[in-house]
Short mmCIF file of C-alpha atoms in Angstrom, two decimals:
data_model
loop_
_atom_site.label_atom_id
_atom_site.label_comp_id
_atom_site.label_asym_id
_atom_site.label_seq_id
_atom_site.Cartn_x
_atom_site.Cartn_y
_atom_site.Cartn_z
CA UNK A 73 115.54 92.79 130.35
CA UNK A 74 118.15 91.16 128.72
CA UNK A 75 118.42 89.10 125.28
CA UNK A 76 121.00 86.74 124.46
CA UNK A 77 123.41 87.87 122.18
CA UNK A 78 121.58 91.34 121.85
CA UNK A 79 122.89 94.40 123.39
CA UNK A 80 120.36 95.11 126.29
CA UNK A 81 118.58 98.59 126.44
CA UNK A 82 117.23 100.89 128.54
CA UNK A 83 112.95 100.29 128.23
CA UNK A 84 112.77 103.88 129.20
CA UNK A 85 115.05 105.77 127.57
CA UNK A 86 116.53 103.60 124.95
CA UNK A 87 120.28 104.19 125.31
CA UNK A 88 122.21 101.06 125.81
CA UNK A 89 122.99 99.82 129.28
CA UNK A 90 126.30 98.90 130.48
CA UNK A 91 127.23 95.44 130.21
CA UNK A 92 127.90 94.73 133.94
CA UNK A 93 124.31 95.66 134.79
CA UNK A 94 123.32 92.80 132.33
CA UNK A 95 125.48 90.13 133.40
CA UNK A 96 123.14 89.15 136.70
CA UNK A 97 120.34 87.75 134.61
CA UNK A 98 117.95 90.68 134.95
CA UNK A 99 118.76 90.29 139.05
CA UNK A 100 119.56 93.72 140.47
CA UNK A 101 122.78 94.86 141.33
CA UNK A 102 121.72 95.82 144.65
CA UNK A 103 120.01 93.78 147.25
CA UNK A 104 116.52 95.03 148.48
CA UNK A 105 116.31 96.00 151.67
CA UNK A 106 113.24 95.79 154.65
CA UNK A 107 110.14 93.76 154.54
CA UNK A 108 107.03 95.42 153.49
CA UNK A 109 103.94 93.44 154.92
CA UNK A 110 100.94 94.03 152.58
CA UNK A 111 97.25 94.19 154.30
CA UNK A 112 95.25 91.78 153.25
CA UNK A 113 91.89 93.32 152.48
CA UNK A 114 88.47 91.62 153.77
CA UNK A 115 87.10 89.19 150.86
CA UNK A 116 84.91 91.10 148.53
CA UNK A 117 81.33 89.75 148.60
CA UNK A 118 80.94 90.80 144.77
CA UNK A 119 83.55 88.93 143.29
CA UNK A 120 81.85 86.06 142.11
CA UNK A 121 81.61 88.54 139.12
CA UNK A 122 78.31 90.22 139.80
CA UNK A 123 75.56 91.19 141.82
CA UNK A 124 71.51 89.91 141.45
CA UNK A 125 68.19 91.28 142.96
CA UNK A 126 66.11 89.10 144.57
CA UNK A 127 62.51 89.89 145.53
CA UNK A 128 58.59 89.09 144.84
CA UNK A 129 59.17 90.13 140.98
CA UNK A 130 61.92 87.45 140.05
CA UNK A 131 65.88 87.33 140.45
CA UNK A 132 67.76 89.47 137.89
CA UNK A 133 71.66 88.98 137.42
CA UNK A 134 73.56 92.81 137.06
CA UNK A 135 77.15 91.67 135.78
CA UNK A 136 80.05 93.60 135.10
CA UNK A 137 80.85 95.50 131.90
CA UNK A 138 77.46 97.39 131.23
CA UNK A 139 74.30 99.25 132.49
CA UNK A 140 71.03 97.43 132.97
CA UNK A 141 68.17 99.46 133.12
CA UNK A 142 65.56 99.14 135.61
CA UNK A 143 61.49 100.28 134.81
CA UNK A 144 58.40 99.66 132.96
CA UNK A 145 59.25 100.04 129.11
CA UNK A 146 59.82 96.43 128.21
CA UNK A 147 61.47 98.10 124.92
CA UNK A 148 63.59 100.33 127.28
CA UNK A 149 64.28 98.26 130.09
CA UNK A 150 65.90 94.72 130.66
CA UNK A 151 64.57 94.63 134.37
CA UNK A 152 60.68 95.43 133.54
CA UNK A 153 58.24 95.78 136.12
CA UNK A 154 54.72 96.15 135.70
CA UNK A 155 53.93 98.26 138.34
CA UNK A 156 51.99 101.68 137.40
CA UNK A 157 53.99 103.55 140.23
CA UNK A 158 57.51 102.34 138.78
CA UNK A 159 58.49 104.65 135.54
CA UNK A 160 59.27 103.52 131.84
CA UNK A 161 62.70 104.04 132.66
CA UNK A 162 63.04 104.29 136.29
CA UNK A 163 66.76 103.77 137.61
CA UNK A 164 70.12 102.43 135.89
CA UNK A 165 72.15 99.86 137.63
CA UNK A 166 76.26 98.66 136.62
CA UNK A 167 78.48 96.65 138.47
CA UNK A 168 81.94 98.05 138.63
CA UNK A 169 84.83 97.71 140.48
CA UNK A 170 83.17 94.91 142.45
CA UNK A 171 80.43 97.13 143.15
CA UNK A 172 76.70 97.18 142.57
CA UNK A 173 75.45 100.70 142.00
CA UNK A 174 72.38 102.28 141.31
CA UNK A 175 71.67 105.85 139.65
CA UNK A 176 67.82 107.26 139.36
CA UNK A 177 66.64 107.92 136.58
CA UNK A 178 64.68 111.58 137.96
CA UNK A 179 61.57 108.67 138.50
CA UNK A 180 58.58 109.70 140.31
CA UNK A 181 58.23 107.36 143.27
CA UNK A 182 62.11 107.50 143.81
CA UNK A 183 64.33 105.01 144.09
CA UNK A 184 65.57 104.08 147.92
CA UNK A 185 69.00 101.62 149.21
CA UNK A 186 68.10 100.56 152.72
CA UNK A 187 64.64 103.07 153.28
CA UNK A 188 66.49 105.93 152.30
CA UNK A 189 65.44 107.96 148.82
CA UNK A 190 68.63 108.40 146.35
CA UNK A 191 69.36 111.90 144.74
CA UNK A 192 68.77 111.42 140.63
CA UNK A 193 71.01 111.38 138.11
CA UNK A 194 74.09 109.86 140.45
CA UNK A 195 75.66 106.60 141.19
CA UNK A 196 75.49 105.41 144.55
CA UNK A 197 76.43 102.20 145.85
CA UNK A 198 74.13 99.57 146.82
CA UNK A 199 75.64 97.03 149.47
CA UNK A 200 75.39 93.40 149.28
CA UNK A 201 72.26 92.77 151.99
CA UNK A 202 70.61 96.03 151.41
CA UNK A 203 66.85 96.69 150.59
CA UNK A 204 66.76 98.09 146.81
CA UNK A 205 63.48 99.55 146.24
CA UNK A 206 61.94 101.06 142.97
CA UNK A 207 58.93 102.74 143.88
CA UNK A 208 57.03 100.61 145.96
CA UNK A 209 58.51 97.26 144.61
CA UNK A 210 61.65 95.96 146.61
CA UNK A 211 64.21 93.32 146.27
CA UNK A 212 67.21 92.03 148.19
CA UNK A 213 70.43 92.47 147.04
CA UNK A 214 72.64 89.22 146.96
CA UNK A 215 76.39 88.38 145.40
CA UNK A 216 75.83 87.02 142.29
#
């Protein structure tokens, strides 16, 4: 990038650059050549900046930048159900990188995305319309 009235550098190396590389106004000296057509990816259904649950127990937001944790410790747990099959701390949920996930917590009635029972102690991701269940109490997952 060049200054005015400044000799212009390199930003990688330092060492000055000569001065009829500078003189096109920070234009290169070369034209670029071909067309590259970028894919447009499908619209994310997260990117309203979050995800929420939905079900019989209330609607709970999950939005980016932390972990909300999911059980029956109200001093533990910012989703708390009071259910005696759900655990104090049952499952952890984040949204990241426009995605809801869901980790168990090694719970004893398991936690299940769509029917299906999720290995503890790993993040898997939840997609928007699925059944999230915690123990026997479910709730739909919605963009949020």
């Amino acid at each position: 990038m060049a200054t005015p009235g400044q000799t212009s550098v390199c930003f990688s190396c330092g060492q000055p650059l000569p001065p009829e590389l500078t003189k096109q106004g920070g234009q290169a000296p070369f034209p670029l050549t071909g067309q590259v057509n970028a894919l447009t990816p499908p619209p994310n259904p997260f990117a309203t900046g979050g995800a929420k649950l939905v079900g019989a127990q209330g609607q709970h937001p999950v939005r980016p930048g932390g972990e909300v944790r999911v059980g029956r410790d109200p001093a533990r747990c910012a989703i708390t159900l009071g259910e005696p099959r759900v655990s104090g701390v049952h499952a952890t949920l984040k949204f990241e990188a426009g995605q809801l996930w869901v980790r168990d917590e090694t719970s004893n009635n398991g936690t299940y995305i769509a029917g299906t029972r999720i290995p503890p102690g790993v993040f898997t991701p939840v997609p928007i319309g699925a059944v999230l269940r915690f123990g026997p109490i479910e709730f739909a997952v919605q963009s949020g």
